[in-house]
Structures are given as structure tokens and as C-alpha cells.
Tab-separated table of C-alpha atoms and ligand atoms in Angstrom:
chain	number	residue	atom	x	y	z
A	1	MET	CA	0.000	0.000	0.000
A	2	LEU	CA	1.398	3.368	-1.009
A	3	LYS	CA	0.835	5.836	1.821
A	4	VAL	CA	0.076	9.266	0.400
A	5	VAL	CA	-0.079	12.705	1.977
A	6	VAL	CA	-1.771	15.454	-0.047
A	7	MET	CA	-0.782	19.093	0.521
A	8	VAL	CA	-3.282	21.814	-0.383
A	9	SER	CA	-4.002	25.537	-0.081
A	10	GLY	CA	-7.371	26.018	-1.700
A	11	GLY	CA	-10.568	24.466	-2.984
A	12	GLY	CA	-9.114	21.000	-3.241
A	13	THR	CA	-10.739	19.850	-6.476
A	14	ASN	CA	-7.572	17.911	-7.275
A	15	LEU	CA	-7.695	16.351	-3.815
A	16	GLN	CA	-11.308	15.386	-4.533
A	17	ALA	CA	-10.302	13.814	-7.848
A	18	ILE	CA	-7.719	11.724	-5.977
A	19	LEU	CA	-10.183	10.677	-3.252
A	20	ASP	CA	-12.801	9.740	-5.866
A	21	ALA	CA	-10.268	7.765	-7.896
A	22	VAL	CA	-9.248	5.754	-4.815
A	23	GLN	CA	-12.920	5.173	-4.024
A	24	ASP	CA	-13.700	4.082	-7.605
A	25	GLY	CA	-10.695	1.785	-7.831
A	26	LYS	CA	-8.982	3.889	-10.496
A	27	ILE	CA	-6.088	4.300	-8.085
A	28	THR	CA	-5.118	0.982	-6.515
A	29	ASN	CA	-2.697	-0.080	-3.755
A	30	THR	CA	-2.988	3.379	-2.252
A	31	GLU	CA	-4.138	4.871	1.014
A	32	ILE	CA	-4.541	8.621	1.480
A	33	VAL	CA	-3.219	8.881	5.029
A	34	GLY	CA	-3.386	12.623	5.533
A	35	VAL	CA	-4.097	16.080	4.172
A	36	ILE	CA	-2.036	19.132	5.099
A	37	SER	CA	-3.179	22.694	4.399
A	38	ASN	CA	-1.433	25.983	5.070
A	39	LYS	CA	-4.797	27.791	5.048
A	40	LYS	CA	-7.296	27.310	7.862
A	41	ASP	CA	-10.263	28.118	5.622
A	42	ALA	CA	-9.227	25.924	2.685
A	43	TYR	CA	-12.283	24.018	1.463
A	44	ALA	CA	-9.894	21.133	0.851
A	45	LEU	CA	-9.891	20.563	4.636
A	46	THR	CA	-13.674	20.087	4.577
A	47	ARG	CA	-13.287	17.588	1.735
A	48	ALA	CA	-10.730	15.653	3.785
A	49	GLN	CA	-13.029	15.658	6.810
A	50	GLN	CA	-15.981	14.446	4.719
A	51	ALA	CA	-13.855	11.583	3.439
A	52	GLY	CA	-12.715	10.709	6.966
A	53	ILE	CA	-9.071	11.518	6.219
A	54	PRO	CA	-6.970	12.983	9.054
A	55	SER	CA	-6.058	16.575	8.269
A	56	VAL	CA	-3.885	19.254	9.778
A	57	CYS	CA	-3.371	22.944	9.148
A	58	VAL	CA	0.106	24.444	9.403
A	59	SER	CA	-0.211	28.191	8.855
A	60	LEU	CA	2.678	30.637	8.632
A	61	LYS	CA	0.544	33.010	10.718
A	62	ASP	CA	0.869	30.726	13.746
A	63	TYR	CA	4.667	30.858	13.812
A	64	GLU	CA	7.308	33.430	14.712
A	65	GLY	CA	8.955	33.160	11.355
A	66	ARG	CA	9.642	31.104	8.279
A	67	GLU	CA	12.109	28.758	10.023
A	68	ASP	CA	9.655	27.717	12.721
A	69	PHE	CA	6.946	27.285	10.094
A	70	ASN	CA	9.245	25.156	7.934
A	71	ARG	CA	10.101	22.942	10.886
A	72	ALA	CA	6.422	22.473	11.742
A	73	LEU	CA	5.563	21.697	8.135
A	74	LEU	CA	8.254	19.059	7.882
A	75	LYS	CA	7.156	17.573	11.189
A	76	ALA	CA	3.541	17.415	9.992
A	77	VAL	CA	4.542	15.609	6.791
A	78	ASP	CA	6.847	13.181	8.627
A	79	SER	CA	4.152	12.414	11.191
A	80	PHE	CA	2.148	10.602	8.501
A	81	GLU	CA	5.202	8.565	7.402
A	82	PRO	CA	4.190	8.867	3.743
A	83	ASP	CA	5.714	7.010	0.805
A	84	LEU	CA	4.575	9.807	-1.494
A	85	VAL	CA	3.770	13.499	-0.994
A	86	VAL	CA	1.364	15.037	-3.515
A	87	LEU	CA	1.289	18.805	-3.928
A	88	ALA	CA	-2.232	19.540	-5.174
A	89	GLY	CA	-2.415	23.302	-5.360
A	90	PHE	CA	-0.051	23.881	-2.439
A	91	LEU	CA	0.990	27.517	-2.700
A	92	VAL	CA	3.942	27.602	-0.334
A	93	ILE	CA	7.671	27.968	-0.962
A	94	LEU	CA	8.838	24.537	0.097
A	95	PRO	CA	11.413	24.117	2.857
A	96	GLU	CA	14.701	22.897	1.343
A	97	LEU	CA	14.820	19.995	3.752
A	98	LEU	CA	11.357	18.823	2.716
A	99	VAL	CA	12.429	18.729	-0.922
A	100	LYS	CA	15.680	16.950	-0.031
A	101	ASN	CA	14.097	14.382	2.300
A	102	TYR	CA	11.321	13.527	-0.152
A	103	LYS	CA	13.390	13.533	-3.349
A	104	ASN	CA	11.750	11.262	-5.932
A	105	ARG	CA	8.846	10.861	-3.502
A	106	MET	CA	7.084	14.190	-4.051
A	107	ILE	CA	4.987	15.190	-7.062
A	108	ASN	CA	3.252	18.405	-8.113
A	109	ILE	CA	0.480	19.279	-10.549
A	110	HIS	CA	1.086	22.354	-12.716
A	111	PRO	CA	-1.680	23.848	-14.896
A	112	ALA	CA	0.353	24.181	-18.125
A	113	LEU	CA	2.556	22.124	-20.399
A	114	LEU	CA	5.968	22.569	-18.772
A	115	PRO	CA	8.493	23.963	-19.393
A	116	SER	CA	6.169	26.561	-20.937
A	117	PHE	CA	4.399	28.858	-18.504
A	118	GLY	CA	6.222	27.521	-15.463
A	119	GLY	CA	8.678	28.865	-12.920
A	120	LYS	CA	8.539	31.744	-10.496
A	121	GLY	CA	5.253	33.654	-10.487
A	122	TYR	CA	3.425	31.158	-12.683
A	123	TYR	CA	0.597	29.906	-10.511
A	124	GLY	CA	-3.177	30.137	-10.413
A	125	LEU	CA	-4.938	32.285	-12.985
A	126	LYS	CA	-1.688	33.993	-14.035
A	127	VAL	CA	-0.710	30.868	-15.984
A	128	HIS	CA	-3.907	30.910	-18.029
A	129	GLU	CA	-3.747	34.686	-18.552
A	130	GLU	CA	-0.276	34.315	-20.069
A	131	VAL	CA	-1.328	31.380	-22.268
A	132	LEU	CA	-4.143	33.534	-23.666
A	133	ALA	CA	-1.910	36.615	-23.988
A	134	ARG	CA	0.511	34.565	-26.120
A	135	GLY	CA	-2.280	33.307	-28.342
A	136	CYS	CA	-1.510	29.638	-27.682
A	137	LYS	CA	-3.824	27.128	-29.321
A	138	VAL	CA	-2.944	24.325	-26.947
A	139	THR	CA	-2.216	24.270	-23.234
A	140	GLY	CA	-2.629	21.528	-20.634
A	141	ALA	CA	-1.284	20.205	-17.368
A	142	THR	CA	1.878	18.514	-16.123
A	143	VAL	CA	2.605	16.185	-13.230
A	144	HIS	CA	6.265	16.306	-12.269
A	145	PHE	CA	8.542	15.233	-9.466
A	146	VAL	CA	9.645	18.086	-7.256
A	147	ASP	CA	13.303	19.082	-7.195
A	148	GLU	CA	15.190	22.110	-5.833
A	149	GLY	CA	14.068	24.321	-8.713
A	150	CYS	CA	10.693	25.842	-9.493
A	151	ASP	CA	8.573	23.555	-11.718
A	152	SER	CA	11.809	22.011	-12.967
A	153	GLY	CA	11.721	18.394	-11.775
A	154	PRO	CA	11.392	15.295	-13.978
A	155	ILE	CA	8.096	15.163	-15.865
A	156	LEU	CA	5.821	12.171	-15.272
A	157	LEU	CA	2.671	12.897	-17.211
A	158	GLN	CA	1.279	15.634	-19.431
A	159	LYS	CA	-2.074	16.143	-21.121
A	160	ALA	CA	-2.924	18.714	-23.761
A	161	VAL	CA	-6.078	20.839	-23.703
A	162	GLU	CA	-7.444	22.974	-26.523
A	163	VAL	CA	-7.585	26.763	-26.152
A	164	LYS	CA	-10.828	28.051	-27.675
A	165	HIS	CA	-11.824	31.368	-29.192
A	166	GLY	CA	-13.375	33.596	-26.544
A	167	ASP	CA	-11.787	31.792	-23.588
A	168	THR	CA	-11.312	33.824	-20.432
A	169	PRO	CA	-8.608	32.789	-17.952
A	170	GLU	CA	-11.337	31.407	-15.691
A	171	VAL	CA	-12.967	29.355	-18.457
A	172	LEU	CA	-9.610	28.000	-19.578
A	173	GLN	CA	-8.586	27.188	-16.003
A	174	ARG	CA	-11.747	25.139	-15.549
A	175	ARG	CA	-11.217	23.245	-18.842
A	176	VAL	CA	-7.589	22.471	-17.933
A	177	MET	CA	-8.736	21.111	-14.583
A	178	GLU	CA	-11.600	19.017	-15.990
A	179	GLU	CA	-9.805	17.652	-19.030
A	180	ALA	CA	-6.277	17.313	-17.708
A	181	GLU	CA	-5.487	17.901	-14.008
A	182	TRP	CA	-8.219	15.722	-12.509
A	183	LYS	CA	-7.182	12.888	-14.820
A	184	ILE	CA	-3.394	12.875	-14.832
A	185	LEU	CA	-2.829	13.485	-11.118
A	186	PRO	CA	-4.764	10.347	-10.039
A	187	GLN	CA	-3.184	8.449	-12.937
A	188	ALA	CA	0.322	9.428	-11.818
A	189	ILE	CA	-0.369	8.215	-8.272
A	190	ASP	CA	-1.682	4.907	-9.616
A	191	PHE	CA	1.449	4.445	-11.744
A	192	ILE	CA	3.683	5.116	-8.754
A	193	ALA	CA	1.638	2.864	-6.441
A	194	ASN	CA	1.936	0.020	-8.915
A	195	GLY	CA	5.640	0.338	-9.619
A	196	LYS	CA	5.102	1.466	-13.187
A	197	ILE	CA	7.691	4.199	-13.271
A	198	LEU	CA	11.340	4.148	-14.139
A	199	PHE	CA	13.965	6.837	-13.473
A	200	GLU	CA	16.591	6.863	-16.190
A	201	GLY	CA	19.090	9.568	-17.046
A	202	GLY	CA	17.235	12.237	-15.073
A	203	HIS	CA	13.989	11.455	-16.856
A	204	VAL	CA	10.933	9.417	-15.907
A	205	PHE	CA	9.405	6.732	-18.100
A	206	LEU	CA	6.122	5.141	-17.239
A	207	GLY	CA	3.221	2.855	-17.941
A	208	ASP	CA	3.269	0.879	-21.149
A	209	SER	CA	6.393	2.639	-22.354
A	210	ILE	CA	8.640	0.702	-19.939
B	1	GRF	C1	-4.793	23.821	-9.753
B	1	GRF	O1	-4.986	24.589	-10.899
B	1	GRF	C2	-3.387	23.319	-9.726
B	1	GRF	O2	-2.877	23.019	-10.979
B	1	GRF	C3	-2.677	24.474	-9.155
B	1	GRF	O3	-3.546	24.995	-8.170
B	1	GRF	C4	-4.879	24.662	-8.505
B	1	GRF	C5	-5.481	23.928	-7.343
B	1	GRF	O4	-6.849	23.792	-7.431
B	1	GRF	N1	-1.365	24.130	-8.743
B	1	GRF	P1	-7.620	22.882	-6.382
B	1	GRF	O5	-7.324	23.411	-4.984
B	1	GRF	O6	-7.157	21.469	-6.541
B	1	GRF	O7	-9.061	23.035	-6.717
């Protein structure tokens, strides 16, 4: 059983997609052991509660400074003894030690086809605004392992989504979630839980391709 902790900051629709996929048997050999939020009012926490998953909030506001917060965050993650940490809309600069200790065991979902529209400042609606500003015809989502850089770790899965005439950032964001994020994040967890991934030469190969 792969023990998974999901880290969130917001609405938690990706968390919900993961919980549903476990429930429906689309993700196998996996137990969601905990949810960690940095926002007390994140709806994701309600989703965790409804699913009977232990959850904890670690908010920067409750600590003297960044170092104390980082320590508490790391402690919260470790307390669940996870095999995999999933960042599902977790809008926090990660403590270095967390990244180091969970190398190759932490994944993130990004709402664009990396390396395009990734890196510092590219989160939330901003990503979709920039895709539209550039006149892209295709965008999508990426699941990648987390390394020391920003959106720079090995890519696991990507899915393309069409950009349509008249799209607003909000409309495009929703389509990217529905057509890509909610599919490839659960899929990535299932691949990992079932040993279907291979690290080779700094890249990741998976599923039927290995
Ligand atoms: C998603 O767009 C995800 O790609 C990004 O943050 C958003 C989280 O949405 N990193 P939700 O909290 O899962 O609804």
C-alpha cells in the first residue's frame, strides 16, 4: 500500500479527484493517510473531513517566522510517514529539507505544459492569462517530481487541452482542470503505487512505455 499525503491551499478539487479515484478503484494499492493545508479556511480541509481523512493545518501566521513554520511543516509531513507526498495546489515555498528528504517521492500538478508557462510567479490564474496573452492554441497540465528548482523536476505525465476562441482565464482554467489535471494526477499516483515508473538519465518513463 502506497501511503500518500496530499498538501493543499485552496478548494481541493484535485484532492477530490484523488479521493474519488481511490474510491472508484482507479487508483489501486494506495491509502490517502493525511491532508495538510497551510490555510485554515481551505475548502480542501472540509473535503478531507468528509472523506474521513486525518487533516492538519500548518499556517505561517501561527509561527514566529519562516524557520519555525518550515520545521512544523516538515514535522507534519513526517508524522504521517508517507511514501509519497502530492502537492495539489499547495501555494507555499517549500522548505529545502522537505524537498531533499522527499526527493523522488514528491509530485506536483502544474496547470500548463511545462516547461512553458512555469517557474517563479506562474501559478493560479496567471498561468492561463499568459497562455491567452501569447495566443496559444494548446495548453494543458503537467505532473512532475519536485526538485530544488521551481517547476523544474522530472516530468511524469502531461495532457494537452485545446484553447478556444473567446476563452477567459477562468474558463480555460476550468477546462484544464476538468480535461487534464483531474485525470493525470490520479493516474500518476496509480502508476507510482503500482511500480510502473522508471527513473533513467534524469527522466521518468512510465506505464506501457517501460
Ligand atoms: C490547480 O490549478 C493546480 O494546478 C494548481 O492549483 C490549482 C489547485 O486547485 N497548482 P484545487 O485546490 O485542486 O481546486
